Amino acid sequence: MSRVVEHNAVSVTTSAPAAGAAELRNYYWIRATVAAGWVIAAFSLGSAMPTAAAVLLIAYPAWDAAANLIDAARNGGLKRNRTQALNVLVSAATTVAVAAAIGDMRLVVGVFGLWAILAGLLQLATGVRRWRSYGAQWAMVLSGAQSALAGGFFIKRSLGSATLGITDVAPYAAFGAFYFLVSALWLTVRRGRLSR
C-alpha cells in the first residue's frame, strides 16, 4: 500500500511542473504571435494611418497588462507573483499615459521609454524567479535587460529633434516577439527531451 502511495506522490509532483511548463510554453507562443502581429500592423496600417497608429500604441501596453494578469492568475495569483503584479500596474498606467499623450509623439516615445525600463526590469526579475521551476528563462532575462536598455534609448530619442512615429517603437516589439519565440521553442525542445 505504501509503495502505491509513494508512486502516486511521485507522479503528481513530476506532472505538476510539466503541466506548468506546458502552460508557460503556450503563453510564450501567444505572446510571440501577438507581438509579431502588432509589428506587422505597425509597419503597414500604423505607418499609413494616424488613427491606426494611435490605437496600436495604446493597445500595446494594454495587452502587456492583460497578458501579465492572465499569466499570474494561472500561476498562483498576483500575491505569489509580485513582479507580474507590479508589471500589470505599470503597463496599465502606461496605457493611460500613452492615451493622454497620443497627440505628441515625442511624449509617447518618452512614456514608452520609461515603461520599457520598468517592465524590462520586472520581466528580468520574473525570469530569474522562474528559472528554478521551469528552466529556459535565459531568453526572458536577456529580453528584460535589453528592454531596460531600449527604454533609455527611447527617452534619449524623445528629447532629440528627429521626427518620431510608430515605426520607432516597432523594432522594440519585434525584439519582444523574438525573445518570446525563443523561449517557446526552448521549452518545446526541453519538454521533448524530458519525455524521452
GROMACS .gro file of C-alpha atoms in nm, residues 9-194:
model
  186
    9ALA     CA    1   0.301   1.109  -0.499
   10VAL     CA    2   0.598   1.097  -0.734
   11SER     CA    3   0.377   1.103  -1.044
   12VAL     CA    4   0.182   1.400  -0.907
   13THR     CA    5   0.495   1.602  -0.823
   14THR     CA    6   0.658   1.534  -1.158
   15SER     CA    7   0.347   1.604  -1.365
   16ALA     CA    8   0.271   1.939  -1.194
   17PRO     CA    9   0.590   2.115  -1.313
   18ALA     CA   10   0.547   1.954  -1.656
   19ALA     CA   11   0.194   2.092  -1.682
   20GLY     CA   12   0.316   2.433  -1.567
   21ALA     CA   13   0.594   2.430  -1.825
   22ALA     CA   14   0.344   2.340  -2.099
   23GLU     CA   15   0.120   2.632  -1.997
   24LEU     CA   16   0.418   2.866  -1.987
   25ARG     CA   17   0.526   2.748  -2.332
   26ASN     CA   18   0.178   2.815  -2.471
   27TYR     CA   19   0.179   3.157  -2.306
   28TYR     CA   20   0.510   3.239  -2.477
   29TRP     CA   21   0.370   3.123  -2.814
   30ILE     CA   22   0.073   3.357  -2.773
   31ARG     CA   23   0.294   3.649  -2.666
   32ALA     CA   24   0.525   3.594  -2.965
   33THR     CA   25   0.233   3.572  -3.210
   34VAL     CA   26   0.057   3.884  -3.080
   35ALA     CA   27   0.381   4.086  -3.075
   36ALA     CA   28   0.466   3.979  -3.431
   37GLY     CA   29   0.117   4.070  -3.546
   38TRP     CA   30   0.148   4.408  -3.376
   39VAL     CA   31   0.478   4.477  -3.556
   40ILE     CA   32   0.326   4.388  -3.894
   41ALA     CA   33   0.028   4.614  -3.822
   42ALA     CA   34   0.258   4.896  -3.706
   43PHE     CA   35   0.464   4.894  -4.026
   44SER     CA   36   0.160   4.860  -4.253
   45LEU     CA   37  -0.151   5.022  -4.105
   46GLY     CA   38   0.020   5.229  -3.837
   47SER     CA   39   0.268   5.397  -4.066
   48ALA     CA   40  -0.005   5.490  -4.315
   49MET     CA   41  -0.295   5.589  -4.087
   50PRO     CA   42  -0.251   5.807  -3.775
   51THR     CA   43  -0.570   5.671  -3.616
   52ALA     CA   44  -0.448   5.313  -3.653
   53ALA     CA   45  -0.111   5.413  -3.509
   54ALA     CA   46  -0.284   5.569  -3.206
   55VAL     CA   47  -0.492   5.257  -3.146
   56LEU     CA   48  -0.187   5.030  -3.180
   57LEU     CA   49   0.026   5.243  -2.945
   58ILE     CA   50  -0.244   5.237  -2.678
   59ALA     CA   51  -0.317   4.866  -2.729
   60TYR     CA   52   0.044   4.752  -2.686
   61PRO     CA   53   0.089   4.827  -2.312
   62ALA     CA   54  -0.279   4.735  -2.251
   63TRP     CA   55  -0.213   4.390  -2.396
   64ASP     CA   56   0.100   4.356  -2.182
   65ALA     CA   57  -0.102   4.435  -1.868
   66ALA     CA   58  -0.370   4.180  -1.962
   67ALA     CA   59  -0.114   3.912  -2.053
   68ASN     CA   60   0.074   3.953  -1.725
   69LEU     CA   61  -0.253   3.943  -1.532
   70ILE     CA   62  -0.362   3.619  -1.701
   71ASP     CA   63  -0.020   3.457  -1.658
   72ALA     CA   64  -0.001   3.548  -1.290
   73ALA     CA   65  -0.358   3.425  -1.229
   74ARG     CA   66  -0.270   3.087  -1.382
   75ASN     CA   67   0.041   3.058  -1.165
   76GLY     CA   68  -0.094   3.114  -0.816
   77GLY     CA   69  -0.233   3.466  -0.837
   78LEU     CA   70  -0.091   3.816  -0.808
   79LYS     CA   71   0.017   3.774  -0.443
   80ARG     CA   72   0.250   3.490  -0.537
   81ASN     CA   73   0.376   3.671  -0.847
   82ARG     CA   74   0.458   4.019  -0.724
   83THR     CA   75   0.684   4.115  -1.013
   84GLN     CA   76   0.399   4.044  -1.252
   85ALA     CA   77   0.151   4.224  -1.028
   86LEU     CA   78   0.375   4.532  -1.048
   87ASN     CA   79   0.407   4.482  -1.423
   88VAL     CA   80   0.027   4.484  -1.454
   89LEU     CA   81   0.012   4.816  -1.269
   90VAL     CA   82   0.300   4.969  -1.467
   91SER     CA   83   0.155   4.859  -1.802
   92ALA     CA   84  -0.195   4.977  -1.710
   93ALA     CA   85  -0.058   5.318  -1.605
   94THR     CA   86   0.142   5.332  -1.930
   95THR     CA   87  -0.175   5.263  -2.131
   96VAL     CA   88  -0.343   5.562  -1.968
   97ALA     CA   89  -0.034   5.781  -2.013
   98VAL     CA   90   0.003   5.691  -2.383
   99ALA     CA   91  -0.367   5.760  -2.442
  100ALA     CA   92  -0.329   6.101  -2.275
  101ALA     CA   93  -0.013   6.187  -2.473
  102ILE     CA   94  -0.122   6.047  -2.811
  103GLY     CA   95  -0.113   6.387  -2.985
  104ASP     CA   96   0.257   6.437  -2.901
  105MET     CA   97   0.470   6.156  -3.042
  106ARG     CA   98   0.781   6.270  -2.853
  107LEU     CA   99   0.594   6.236  -2.527
  108VAL     CA  100   0.455   5.898  -2.635
  109VAL     CA  101   0.805   5.768  -2.712
  110GLY     CA  102   0.928   5.905  -2.378
  111VAL     CA  103   0.646   5.723  -2.197
  112PHE     CA  104   0.733   5.405  -2.388
  113GLY     CA  105   1.092   5.452  -2.278
  114LEU     CA  106   1.005   5.474  -1.911
  115TRP     CA  107   0.771   5.177  -1.948
  116ALA     CA  108   1.038   4.971  -2.128
  117ILE     CA  109   1.280   5.029  -1.841
  118LEU     CA  110   1.034   4.938  -1.564
  119ALA     CA  111   0.864   4.649  -1.748
  120GLY     CA  112   1.202   4.515  -1.860
  121LEU     CA  113   1.342   4.505  -1.507
  122LEU     CA  114   1.024   4.337  -1.382
  123GLN     CA  115   1.037   4.082  -1.664
  124LEU     CA  116   1.402   4.014  -1.580
  125ALA     CA  117   1.307   3.956  -1.215
  126THR     CA  118   1.021   3.724  -1.319
  127GLY     CA  119   1.258   3.524  -1.540
  128VAL     CA  120   1.511   3.485  -1.259
  129ARG     CA  121   1.235   3.375  -1.018
  130ARG     CA  122   1.102   3.115  -1.264
  131TRP     CA  123   1.440   2.977  -1.365
  132ARG     CA  124   1.449   2.707  -1.096
  133SER     CA  125   1.098   2.585  -1.164
  134TYR     CA  126   1.091   2.579  -1.542
  135GLY     CA  127   1.438   2.647  -1.679
  136ALA     CA  128   1.468   2.803  -2.026
  137GLN     CA  129   1.436   3.152  -1.879
  138TRP     CA  130   1.763   3.292  -2.007
  139ALA     CA  131   1.585   3.450  -2.306
  140MET     CA  132   1.335   3.624  -2.075
  141VAL     CA  133   1.619   3.754  -1.856
  142LEU     CA  134   1.806   3.878  -2.163
  143SER     CA  135   1.485   4.030  -2.303
  144GLY     CA  136   1.420   4.215  -1.978
  145ALA     CA  137   1.773   4.356  -1.970
  146GLN     CA  138   1.756   4.462  -2.335
  147SER     CA  139   1.414   4.620  -2.275
  148ALA     CA  140   1.560   4.836  -1.999
  149LEU     CA  141   1.843   4.948  -2.230
  150ALA     CA  142   1.596   5.018  -2.512
  151GLY     CA  143   1.396   5.232  -2.271
  152GLY     CA  144   1.696   5.456  -2.218
  153PHE     CA  145   1.737   5.485  -2.595
  154PHE     CA  146   1.367   5.580  -2.632
  155ILE     CA  147   1.398   5.853  -2.372
  156LYS     CA  148   1.707   5.990  -2.545
  157ARG     CA  149   1.524   5.988  -2.882
  158SER     CA  150   1.222   6.163  -2.730
  159LEU     CA  151   1.449   6.451  -2.622
  160GLY     CA  152   1.604   6.489  -2.968
  161SER     CA  153   1.486   6.676  -3.275
  162ALA     CA  154   1.412   6.383  -3.512
  163THR     CA  155   1.056   6.321  -3.628
  164LEU     CA  156   0.919   6.018  -3.444
  165GLY     CA  157   0.643   5.771  -3.528
  166ILE     CA  158   0.514   5.425  -3.454
  167THR     CA  159   0.793   5.271  -3.663
  168ASP     CA  160   1.039   5.394  -3.399
  169VAL     CA  161   0.862   5.175  -3.143
  170ALA     CA  162   0.801   4.872  -3.367
  171PRO     CA  163   1.158   4.728  -3.351
  172TYR     CA  164   1.123   4.711  -2.972
  173ALA     CA  165   0.810   4.498  -3.012
  174ALA     CA  166   0.989   4.286  -3.275
  175PHE     CA  167   1.266   4.202  -3.029
  176GLY     CA  168   0.999   4.110  -2.774
  177ALA     CA  169   0.837   3.875  -3.027
  178PHE     CA  170   1.176   3.717  -3.097
  179TYR     CA  171   1.255   3.650  -2.730
  180PHE     CA  172   0.910   3.505  -2.661
  181LEU     CA  173   0.952   3.282  -2.967
  182VAL     CA  174   1.293   3.163  -2.849
  183SER     CA  175   1.152   3.085  -2.503
  184ALA     CA  176   0.857   2.895  -2.651
  185LEU     CA  177   1.086   2.690  -2.877
  186TRP     CA  178   1.330   2.624  -2.593
  187LEU     CA  179   1.055   2.491  -2.366
  188THR     CA  180   0.918   2.281  -2.653
  189VAL     CA  181   1.258   2.120  -2.718
  190ARG     CA  182   1.322   2.076  -2.347
  191ARG     CA  183   0.984   1.908  -2.299
  192GLY     CA  184   1.060   1.672  -2.589
  193ARG     CA  185   1.389   1.570  -2.431
  194LEU     CA  186   1.232   1.514  -2.087
   0.00000   0.00000   0.00000
